[in-house]
CSV table of N, CA and C in Angstrom, one decimal:
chain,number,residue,atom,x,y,z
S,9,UNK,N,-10.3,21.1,-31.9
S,9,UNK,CA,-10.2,20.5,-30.6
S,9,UNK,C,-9.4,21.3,-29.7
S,10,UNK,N,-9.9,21.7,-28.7
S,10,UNK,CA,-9.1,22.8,-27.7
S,10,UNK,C,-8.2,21.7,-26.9
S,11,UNK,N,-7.2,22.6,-26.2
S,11,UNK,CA,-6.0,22.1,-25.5
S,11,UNK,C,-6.4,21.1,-24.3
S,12,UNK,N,-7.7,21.7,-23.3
S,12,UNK,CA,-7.9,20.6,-22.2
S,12,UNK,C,-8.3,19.4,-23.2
S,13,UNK,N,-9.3,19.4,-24.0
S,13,UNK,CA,-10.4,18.2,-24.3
S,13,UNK,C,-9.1,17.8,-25.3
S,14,UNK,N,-7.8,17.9,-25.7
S,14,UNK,CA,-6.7,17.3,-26.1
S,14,UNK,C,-5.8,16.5,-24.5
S,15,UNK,N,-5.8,17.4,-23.7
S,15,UNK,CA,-5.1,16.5,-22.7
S,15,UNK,C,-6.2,15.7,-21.9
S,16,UNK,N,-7.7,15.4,-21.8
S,16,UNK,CA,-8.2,15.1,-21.4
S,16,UNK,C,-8.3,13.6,-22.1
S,17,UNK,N,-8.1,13.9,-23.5
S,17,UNK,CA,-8.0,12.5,-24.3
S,17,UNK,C,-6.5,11.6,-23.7
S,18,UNK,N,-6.0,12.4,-24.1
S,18,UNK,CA,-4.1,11.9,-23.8
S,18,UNK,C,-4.5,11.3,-21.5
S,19,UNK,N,-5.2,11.6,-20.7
S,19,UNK,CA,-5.3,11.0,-19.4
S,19,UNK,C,-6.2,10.2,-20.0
S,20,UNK,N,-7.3,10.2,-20.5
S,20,UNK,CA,-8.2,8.7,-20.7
S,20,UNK,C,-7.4,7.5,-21.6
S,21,UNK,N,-6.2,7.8,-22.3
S,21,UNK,CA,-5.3,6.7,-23.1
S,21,UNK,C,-4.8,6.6,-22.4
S,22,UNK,N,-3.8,7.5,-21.6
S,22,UNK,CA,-2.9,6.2,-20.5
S,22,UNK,C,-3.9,5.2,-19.5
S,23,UNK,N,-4.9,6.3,-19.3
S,23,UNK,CA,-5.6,5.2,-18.0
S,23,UNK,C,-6.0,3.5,-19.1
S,24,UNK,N,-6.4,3.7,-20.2
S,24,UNK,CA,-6.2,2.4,-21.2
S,24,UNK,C,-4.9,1.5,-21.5
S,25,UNK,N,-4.0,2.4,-21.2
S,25,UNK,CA,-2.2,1.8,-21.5
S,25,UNK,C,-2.2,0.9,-20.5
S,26,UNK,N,-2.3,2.0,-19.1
S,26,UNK,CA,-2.4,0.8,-17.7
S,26,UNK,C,-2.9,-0.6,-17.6
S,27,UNK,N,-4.1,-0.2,-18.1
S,27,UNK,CA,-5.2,-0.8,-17.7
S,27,UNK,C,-4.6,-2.4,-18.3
S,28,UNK,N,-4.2,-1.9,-19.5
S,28,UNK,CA,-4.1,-2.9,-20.7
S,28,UNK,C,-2.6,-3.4,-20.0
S,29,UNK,N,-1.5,-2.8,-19.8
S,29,UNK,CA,-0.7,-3.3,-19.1
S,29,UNK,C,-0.4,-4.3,-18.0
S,30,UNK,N,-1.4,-3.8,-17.2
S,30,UNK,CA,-2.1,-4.8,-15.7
S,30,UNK,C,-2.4,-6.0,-16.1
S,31,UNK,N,-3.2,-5.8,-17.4
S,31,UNK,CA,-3.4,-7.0,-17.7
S,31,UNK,C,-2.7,-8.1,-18.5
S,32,UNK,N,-1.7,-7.5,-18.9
S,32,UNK,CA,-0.8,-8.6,-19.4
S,32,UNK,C,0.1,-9.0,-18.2
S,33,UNK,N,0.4,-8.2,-17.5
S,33,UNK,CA,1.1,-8.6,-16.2
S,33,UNK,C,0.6,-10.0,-15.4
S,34,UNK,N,-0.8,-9.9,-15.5
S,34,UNK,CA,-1.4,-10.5,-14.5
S,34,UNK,C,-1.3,-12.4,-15.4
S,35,UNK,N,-1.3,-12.0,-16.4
S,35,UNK,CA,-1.1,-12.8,-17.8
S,35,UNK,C,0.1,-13.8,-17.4
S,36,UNK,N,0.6,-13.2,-17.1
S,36,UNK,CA,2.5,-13.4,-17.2
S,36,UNK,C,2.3,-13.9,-15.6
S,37,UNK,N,2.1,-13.7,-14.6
S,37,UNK,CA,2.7,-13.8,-13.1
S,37,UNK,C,1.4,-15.2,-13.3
S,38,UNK,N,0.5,-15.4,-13.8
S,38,UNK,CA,-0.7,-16.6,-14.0
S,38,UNK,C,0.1,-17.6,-14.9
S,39,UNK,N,0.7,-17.7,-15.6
S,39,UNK,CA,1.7,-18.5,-16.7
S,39,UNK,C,2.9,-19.0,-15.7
S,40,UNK,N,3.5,-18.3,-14.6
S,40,UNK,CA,4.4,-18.1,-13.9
S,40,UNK,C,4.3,-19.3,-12.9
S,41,UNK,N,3.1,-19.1,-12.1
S,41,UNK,CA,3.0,-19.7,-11.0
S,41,UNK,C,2.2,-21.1,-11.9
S,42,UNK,N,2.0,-21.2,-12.8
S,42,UNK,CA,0.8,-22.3,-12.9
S,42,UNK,C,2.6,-23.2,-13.4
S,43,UNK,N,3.0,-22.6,-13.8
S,43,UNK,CA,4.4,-23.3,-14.3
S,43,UNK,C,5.1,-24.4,-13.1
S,44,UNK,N,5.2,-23.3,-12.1
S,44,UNK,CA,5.8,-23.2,-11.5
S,44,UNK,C,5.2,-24.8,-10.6
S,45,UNK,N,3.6,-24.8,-9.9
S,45,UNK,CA,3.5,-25.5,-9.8
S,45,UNK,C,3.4,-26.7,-10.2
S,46,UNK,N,2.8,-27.2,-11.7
S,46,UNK,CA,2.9,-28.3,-12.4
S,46,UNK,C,4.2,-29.0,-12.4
S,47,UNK,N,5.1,-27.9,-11.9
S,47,UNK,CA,7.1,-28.5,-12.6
S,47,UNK,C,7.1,-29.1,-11.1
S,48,UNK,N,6.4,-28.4,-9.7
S,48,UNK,CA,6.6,-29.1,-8.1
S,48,UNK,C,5.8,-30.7,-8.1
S,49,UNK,N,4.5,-30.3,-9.1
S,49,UNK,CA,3.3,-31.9,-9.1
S,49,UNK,C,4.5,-32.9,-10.2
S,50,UNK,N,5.1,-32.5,-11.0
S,50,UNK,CA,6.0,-32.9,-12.1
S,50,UNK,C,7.3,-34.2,-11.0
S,51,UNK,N,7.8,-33.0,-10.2
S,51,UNK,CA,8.7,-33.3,-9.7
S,51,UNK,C,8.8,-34.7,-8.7
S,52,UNK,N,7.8,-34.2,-8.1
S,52,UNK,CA,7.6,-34.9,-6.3
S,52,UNK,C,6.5,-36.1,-6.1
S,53,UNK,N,7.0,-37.1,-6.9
S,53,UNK,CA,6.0,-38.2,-6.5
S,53,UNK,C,5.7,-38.7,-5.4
S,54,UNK,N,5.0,-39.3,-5.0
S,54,UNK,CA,4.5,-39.9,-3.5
S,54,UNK,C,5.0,-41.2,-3.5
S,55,UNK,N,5.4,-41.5,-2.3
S,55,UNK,CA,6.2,-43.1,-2.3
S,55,UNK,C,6.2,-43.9,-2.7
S,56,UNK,N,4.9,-43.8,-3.1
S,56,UNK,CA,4.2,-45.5,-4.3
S,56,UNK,C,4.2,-45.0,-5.6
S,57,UNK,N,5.1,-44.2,-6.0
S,57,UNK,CA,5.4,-43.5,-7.2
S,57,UNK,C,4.0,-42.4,-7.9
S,58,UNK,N,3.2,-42.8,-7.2
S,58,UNK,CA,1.9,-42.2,-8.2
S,58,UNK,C,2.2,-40.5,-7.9
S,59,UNK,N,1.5,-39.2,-8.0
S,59,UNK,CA,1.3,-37.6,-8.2
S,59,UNK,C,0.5,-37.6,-7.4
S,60,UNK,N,0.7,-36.3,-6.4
S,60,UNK,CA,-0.1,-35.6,-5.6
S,60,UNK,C,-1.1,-34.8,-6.5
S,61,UNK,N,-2.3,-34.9,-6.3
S,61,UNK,CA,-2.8,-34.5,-7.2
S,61,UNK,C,-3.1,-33.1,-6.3
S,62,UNK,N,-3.0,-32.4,-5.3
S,62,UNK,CA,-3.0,-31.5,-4.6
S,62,UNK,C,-2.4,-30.2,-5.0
S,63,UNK,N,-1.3,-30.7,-5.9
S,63,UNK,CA,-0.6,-29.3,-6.8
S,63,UNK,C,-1.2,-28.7,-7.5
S,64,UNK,N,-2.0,-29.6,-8.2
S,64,UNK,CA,-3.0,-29.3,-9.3
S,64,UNK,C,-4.3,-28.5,-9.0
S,65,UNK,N,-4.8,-28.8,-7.8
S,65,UNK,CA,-5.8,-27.7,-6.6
S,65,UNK,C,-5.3,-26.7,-6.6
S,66,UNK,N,-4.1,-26.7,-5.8
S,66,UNK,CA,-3.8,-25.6,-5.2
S,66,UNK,C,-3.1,-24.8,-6.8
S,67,UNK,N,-2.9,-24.8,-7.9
S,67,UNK,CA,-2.8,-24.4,-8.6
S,67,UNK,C,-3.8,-23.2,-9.8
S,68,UNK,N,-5.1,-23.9,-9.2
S,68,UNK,CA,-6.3,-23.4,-9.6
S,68,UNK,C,-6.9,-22.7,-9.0
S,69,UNK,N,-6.3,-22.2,-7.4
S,69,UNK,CA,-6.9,-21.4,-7.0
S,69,UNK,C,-6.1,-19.8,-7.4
S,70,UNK,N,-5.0,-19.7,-7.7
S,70,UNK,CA,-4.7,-18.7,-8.4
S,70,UNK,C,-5.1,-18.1,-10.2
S,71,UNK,N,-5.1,-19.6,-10.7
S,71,UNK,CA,-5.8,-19.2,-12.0
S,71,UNK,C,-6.8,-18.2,-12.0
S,72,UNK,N,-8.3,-18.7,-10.6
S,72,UNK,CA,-9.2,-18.4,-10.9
S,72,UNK,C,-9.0,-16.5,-10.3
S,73,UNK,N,-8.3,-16.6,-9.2
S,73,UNK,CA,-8.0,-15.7,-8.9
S,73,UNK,C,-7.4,-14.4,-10.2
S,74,UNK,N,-6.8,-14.5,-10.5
S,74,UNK,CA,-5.9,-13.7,-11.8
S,74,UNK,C,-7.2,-13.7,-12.9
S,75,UNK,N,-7.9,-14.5,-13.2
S,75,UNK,CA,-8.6,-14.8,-14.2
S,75,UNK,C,-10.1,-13.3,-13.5
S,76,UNK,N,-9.9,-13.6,-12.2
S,76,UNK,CA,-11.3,-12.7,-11.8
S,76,UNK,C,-10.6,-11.2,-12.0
S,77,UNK,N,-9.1,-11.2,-11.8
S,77,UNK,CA,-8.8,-9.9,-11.6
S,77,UNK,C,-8.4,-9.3,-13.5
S,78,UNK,N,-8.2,-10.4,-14.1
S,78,UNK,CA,-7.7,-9.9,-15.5
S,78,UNK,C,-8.7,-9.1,-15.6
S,79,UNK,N,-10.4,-10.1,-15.4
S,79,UNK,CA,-11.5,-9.8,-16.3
S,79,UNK,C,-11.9,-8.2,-15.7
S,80,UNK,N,-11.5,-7.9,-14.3
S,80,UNK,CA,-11.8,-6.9,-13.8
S,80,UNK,C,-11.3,-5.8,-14.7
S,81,UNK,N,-9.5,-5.3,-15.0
S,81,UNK,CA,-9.4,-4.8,-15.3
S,81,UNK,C,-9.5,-4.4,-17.0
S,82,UNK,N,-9.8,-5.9,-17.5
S,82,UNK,CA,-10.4,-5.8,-19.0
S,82,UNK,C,-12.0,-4.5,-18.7
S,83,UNK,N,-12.3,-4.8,-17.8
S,83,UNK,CA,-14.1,-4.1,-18.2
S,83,UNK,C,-13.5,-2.6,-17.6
S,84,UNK,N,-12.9,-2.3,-16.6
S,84,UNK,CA,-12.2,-1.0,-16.8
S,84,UNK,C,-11.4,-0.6,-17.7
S,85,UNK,N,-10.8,-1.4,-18.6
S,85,UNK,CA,-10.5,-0.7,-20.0
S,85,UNK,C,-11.4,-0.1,-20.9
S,86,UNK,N,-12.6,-1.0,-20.9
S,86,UNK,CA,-13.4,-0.9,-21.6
S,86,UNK,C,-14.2,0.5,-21.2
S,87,UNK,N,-14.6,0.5,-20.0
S,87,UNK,CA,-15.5,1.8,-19.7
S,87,UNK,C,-14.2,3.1,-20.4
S,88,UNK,N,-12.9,2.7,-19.9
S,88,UNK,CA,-12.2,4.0,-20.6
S,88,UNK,C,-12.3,4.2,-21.9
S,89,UNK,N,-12.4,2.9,-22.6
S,89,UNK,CA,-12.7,3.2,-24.1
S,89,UNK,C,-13.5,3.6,-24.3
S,90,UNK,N,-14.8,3.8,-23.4
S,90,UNK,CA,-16.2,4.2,-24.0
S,90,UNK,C,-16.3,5.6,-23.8
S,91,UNK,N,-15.5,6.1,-22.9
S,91,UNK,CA,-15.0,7.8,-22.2
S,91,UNK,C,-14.4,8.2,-23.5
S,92,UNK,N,-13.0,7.3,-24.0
S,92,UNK,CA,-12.5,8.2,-24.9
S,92,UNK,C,-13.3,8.7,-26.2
S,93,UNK,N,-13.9,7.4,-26.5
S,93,UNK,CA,-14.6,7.6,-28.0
S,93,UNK,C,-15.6,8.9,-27.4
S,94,UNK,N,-16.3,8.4,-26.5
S,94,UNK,CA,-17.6,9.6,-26.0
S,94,UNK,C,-16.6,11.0,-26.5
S,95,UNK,N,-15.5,11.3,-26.1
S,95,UNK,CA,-14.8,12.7,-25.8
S,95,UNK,C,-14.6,12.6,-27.4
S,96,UNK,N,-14.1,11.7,-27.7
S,96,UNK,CA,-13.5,11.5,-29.2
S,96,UNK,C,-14.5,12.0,-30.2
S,97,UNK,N,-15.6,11.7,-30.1
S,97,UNK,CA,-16.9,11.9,-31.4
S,97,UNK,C,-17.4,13.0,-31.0
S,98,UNK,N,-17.3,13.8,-29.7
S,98,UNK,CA,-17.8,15.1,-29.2
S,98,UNK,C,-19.2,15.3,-28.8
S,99,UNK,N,-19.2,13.7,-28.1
S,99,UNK,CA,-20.4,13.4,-27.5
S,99,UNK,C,-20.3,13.7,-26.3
S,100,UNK,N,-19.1,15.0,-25.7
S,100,UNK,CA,-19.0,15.0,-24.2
S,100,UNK,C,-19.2,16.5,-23.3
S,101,UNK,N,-20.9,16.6,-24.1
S,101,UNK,CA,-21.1,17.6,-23.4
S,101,UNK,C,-21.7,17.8,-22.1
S,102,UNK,N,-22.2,16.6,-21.9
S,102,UNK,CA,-22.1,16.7,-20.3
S,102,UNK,C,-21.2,15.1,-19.6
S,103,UNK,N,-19.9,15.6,-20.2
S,103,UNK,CA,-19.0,15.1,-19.1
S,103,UNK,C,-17.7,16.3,-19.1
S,104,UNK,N,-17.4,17.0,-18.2
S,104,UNK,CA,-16.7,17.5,-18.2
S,104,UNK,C,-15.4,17.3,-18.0
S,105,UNK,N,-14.9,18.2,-18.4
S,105,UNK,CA,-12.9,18.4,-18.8
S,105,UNK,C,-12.4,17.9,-17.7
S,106,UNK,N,-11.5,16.4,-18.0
S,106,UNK,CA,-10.7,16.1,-17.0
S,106,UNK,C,-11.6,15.1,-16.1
S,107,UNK,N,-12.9,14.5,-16.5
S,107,UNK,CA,-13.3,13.8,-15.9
S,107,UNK,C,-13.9,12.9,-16.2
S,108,UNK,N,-13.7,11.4,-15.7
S,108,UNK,CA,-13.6,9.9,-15.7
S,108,UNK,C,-15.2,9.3,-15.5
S,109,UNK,N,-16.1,9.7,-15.3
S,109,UNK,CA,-17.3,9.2,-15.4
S,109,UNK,C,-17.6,7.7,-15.5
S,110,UNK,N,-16.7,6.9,-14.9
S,110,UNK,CA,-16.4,5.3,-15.3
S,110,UNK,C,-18.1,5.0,-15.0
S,111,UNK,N,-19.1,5.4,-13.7
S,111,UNK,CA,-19.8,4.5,-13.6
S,111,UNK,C,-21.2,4.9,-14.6
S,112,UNK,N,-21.1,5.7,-15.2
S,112,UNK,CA,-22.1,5.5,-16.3
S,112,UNK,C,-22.0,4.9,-17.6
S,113,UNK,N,-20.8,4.1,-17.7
S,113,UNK,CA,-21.0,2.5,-18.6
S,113,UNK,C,-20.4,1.6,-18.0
S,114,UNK,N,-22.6,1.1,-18.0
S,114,UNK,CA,-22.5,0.0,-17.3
S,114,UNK,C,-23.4,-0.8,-18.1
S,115,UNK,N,-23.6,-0.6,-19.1
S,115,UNK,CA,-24.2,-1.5,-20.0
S,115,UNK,C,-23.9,-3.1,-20.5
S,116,UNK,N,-24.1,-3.7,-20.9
S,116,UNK,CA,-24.0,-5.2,-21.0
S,116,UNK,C,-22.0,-5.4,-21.7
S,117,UNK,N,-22.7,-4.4,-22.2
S,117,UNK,CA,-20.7,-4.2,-23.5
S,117,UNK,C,-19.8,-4.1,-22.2
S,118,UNK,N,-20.2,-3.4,-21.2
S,118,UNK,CA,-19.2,-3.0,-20.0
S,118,UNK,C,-19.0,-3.8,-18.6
S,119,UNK,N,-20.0,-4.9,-19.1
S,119,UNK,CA,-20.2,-5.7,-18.0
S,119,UNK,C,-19.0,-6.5,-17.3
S,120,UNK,N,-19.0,-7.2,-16.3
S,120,UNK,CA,-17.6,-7.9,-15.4
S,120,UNK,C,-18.2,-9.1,-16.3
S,121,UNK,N,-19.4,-9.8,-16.4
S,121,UNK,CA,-19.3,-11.0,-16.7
S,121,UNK,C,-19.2,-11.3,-18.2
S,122,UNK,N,-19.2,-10.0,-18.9
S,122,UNK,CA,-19.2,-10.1,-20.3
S,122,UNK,C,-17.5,-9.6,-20.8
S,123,UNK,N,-16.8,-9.2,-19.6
S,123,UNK,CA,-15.3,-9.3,-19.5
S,123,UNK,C,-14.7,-10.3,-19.1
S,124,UNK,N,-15.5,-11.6,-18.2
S,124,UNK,CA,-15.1,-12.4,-17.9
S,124,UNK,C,-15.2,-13.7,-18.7
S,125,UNK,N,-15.7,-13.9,-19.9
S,125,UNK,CA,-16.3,-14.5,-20.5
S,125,UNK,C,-15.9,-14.3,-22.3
S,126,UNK,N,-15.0,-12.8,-22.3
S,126,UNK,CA,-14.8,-12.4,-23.4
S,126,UNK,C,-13.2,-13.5,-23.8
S,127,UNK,N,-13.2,-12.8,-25.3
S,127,UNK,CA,-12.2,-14.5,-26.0
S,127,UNK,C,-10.9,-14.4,-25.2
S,128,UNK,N,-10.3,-12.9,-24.7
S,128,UNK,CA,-9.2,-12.7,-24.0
S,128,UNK,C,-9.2,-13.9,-22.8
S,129,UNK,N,-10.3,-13.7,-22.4
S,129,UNK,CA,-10.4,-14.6,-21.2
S,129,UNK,C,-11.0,-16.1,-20.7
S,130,UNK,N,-11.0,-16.6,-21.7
S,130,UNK,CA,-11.6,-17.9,-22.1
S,130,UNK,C,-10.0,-18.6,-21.8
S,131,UNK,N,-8.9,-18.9,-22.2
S,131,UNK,CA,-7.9,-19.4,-21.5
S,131,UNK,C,-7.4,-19.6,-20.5
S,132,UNK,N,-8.1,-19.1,-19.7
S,132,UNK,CA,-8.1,-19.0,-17.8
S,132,UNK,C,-9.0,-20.2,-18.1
S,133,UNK,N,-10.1,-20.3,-18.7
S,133,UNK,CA,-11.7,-21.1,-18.1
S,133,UNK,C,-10.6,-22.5,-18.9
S,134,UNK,N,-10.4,-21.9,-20.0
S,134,UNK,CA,-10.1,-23.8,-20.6
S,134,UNK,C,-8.8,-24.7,-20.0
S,135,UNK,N,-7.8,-23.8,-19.3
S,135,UNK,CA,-7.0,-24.0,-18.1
S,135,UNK,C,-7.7,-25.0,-17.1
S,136,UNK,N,-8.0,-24.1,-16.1
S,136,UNK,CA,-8.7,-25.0,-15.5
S,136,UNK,C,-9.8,-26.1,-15.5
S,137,UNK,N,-10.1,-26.2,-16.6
S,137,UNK,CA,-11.5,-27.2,-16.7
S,137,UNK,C,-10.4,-28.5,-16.7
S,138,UNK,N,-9.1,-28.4,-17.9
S,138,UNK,CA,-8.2,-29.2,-18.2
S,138,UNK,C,-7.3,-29.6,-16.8
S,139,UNK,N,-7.1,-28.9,-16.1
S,139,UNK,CA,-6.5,-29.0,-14.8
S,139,UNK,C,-7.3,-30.1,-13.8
S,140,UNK,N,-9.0,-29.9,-14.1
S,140,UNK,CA,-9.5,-30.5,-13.3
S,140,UNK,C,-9.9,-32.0,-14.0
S,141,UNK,N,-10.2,-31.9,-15.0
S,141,UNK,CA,-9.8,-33.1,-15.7
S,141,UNK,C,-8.7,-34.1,-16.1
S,142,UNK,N,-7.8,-33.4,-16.1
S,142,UNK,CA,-6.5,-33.6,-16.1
S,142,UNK,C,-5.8,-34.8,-14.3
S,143,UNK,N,-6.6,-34.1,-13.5
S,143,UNK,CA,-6.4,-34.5,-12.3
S,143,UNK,C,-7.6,-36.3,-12.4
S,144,UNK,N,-8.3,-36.4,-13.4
S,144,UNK,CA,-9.0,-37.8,-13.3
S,144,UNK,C,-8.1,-38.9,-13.8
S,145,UNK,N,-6.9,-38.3,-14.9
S,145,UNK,CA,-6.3,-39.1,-16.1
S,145,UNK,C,-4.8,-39.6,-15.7
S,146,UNK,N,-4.9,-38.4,-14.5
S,146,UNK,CA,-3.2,-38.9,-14.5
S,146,UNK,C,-2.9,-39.7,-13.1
C-alpha cells in the first residue's frame, strides 16, 4: 500500500469520525431540549390545574428536526464507509488519490430513507409517536 492511498484512507476515517461524531452530538442536544421541555410542560400547569399540552408540540418539532438531520449524517457515514472499503479492498482504480466520490453511492444501502428508518434511528420515531400519544392520556 503506497503512502497517498495510506493517507487517503486516514482522510476518508476522519471524514467517518466526524460524521459519526455529529451524530452523537445531535443525540445529546435532542435528549437536551426534549428534557428540557417536558420539565417546562412538567412544571407549568394552567389555572384549572390541568397541562398545556402545547409543550409537547412544540417539543416534536425539534425531535423531528434532529431525527432528519441525524439520519442525514448517518447516510454520509455510510457513503464514507463504502469509499473506504472501495480504497480498502483495492477496488479504487477509478477513484483517484485523495478523492471523495460520495455521489456514486447511492444505492438503497446509502439511501436517506434507509438511514432514516435504520435501528439507530428508530428512537426519534418511537419518541414521538409516544409524545403524541402521550398528549391523549395525560
Amino acid at each position: 500500500m503506497g503512502e497517498n492511498r495510506r493517507k487517503h484512507i486516514e482522510f476518508v476515517q476522519n471524514n467517518i469520525i466526524r460524521m459519526n461524531q455529529l451524530s452523537f452530538q445531535i443525540k445529546e442536544m435532542s435528549v437536551a431540549i426534549l428534557t428540557a421541555l417536558l420539565g417546562v410542560y412538567a412544571a407549568l400547569p394552567n389555572d384549572d390545574g390541568s397541562r398545556n399540552n402545547l409543550y409537547i408540540y412544540i417539543a416534536i418539532v425539534p425531535l423531528l428536526i434532529f431525527w432528519l438531520l441525524d439520519a442525514y449524517y448517518l447516510q454520509q457515514e455510510r457513503k464514507f464507509r463504502g469509499i473506504y472499503n472501495d480504497i480498502r479492498k483495492g477496488k479504487d482504480t477509478d477513484i483517484e488519490v485523495y478523492d471523495m466520490p460520495l455521489a456514486r453511492y447511492n444505492g438503497k444501502e446509502y439511501s436517506f430513507i434507509n438511514a432514516a428508518f435504520s435501528k439507530t434511528e428508530i428512537p426519534y420515531l418511537v419518541i414521538i409517536i409516544m409524545l403524541i400519544l402521550g398528549t391523549f392520556y395525560l
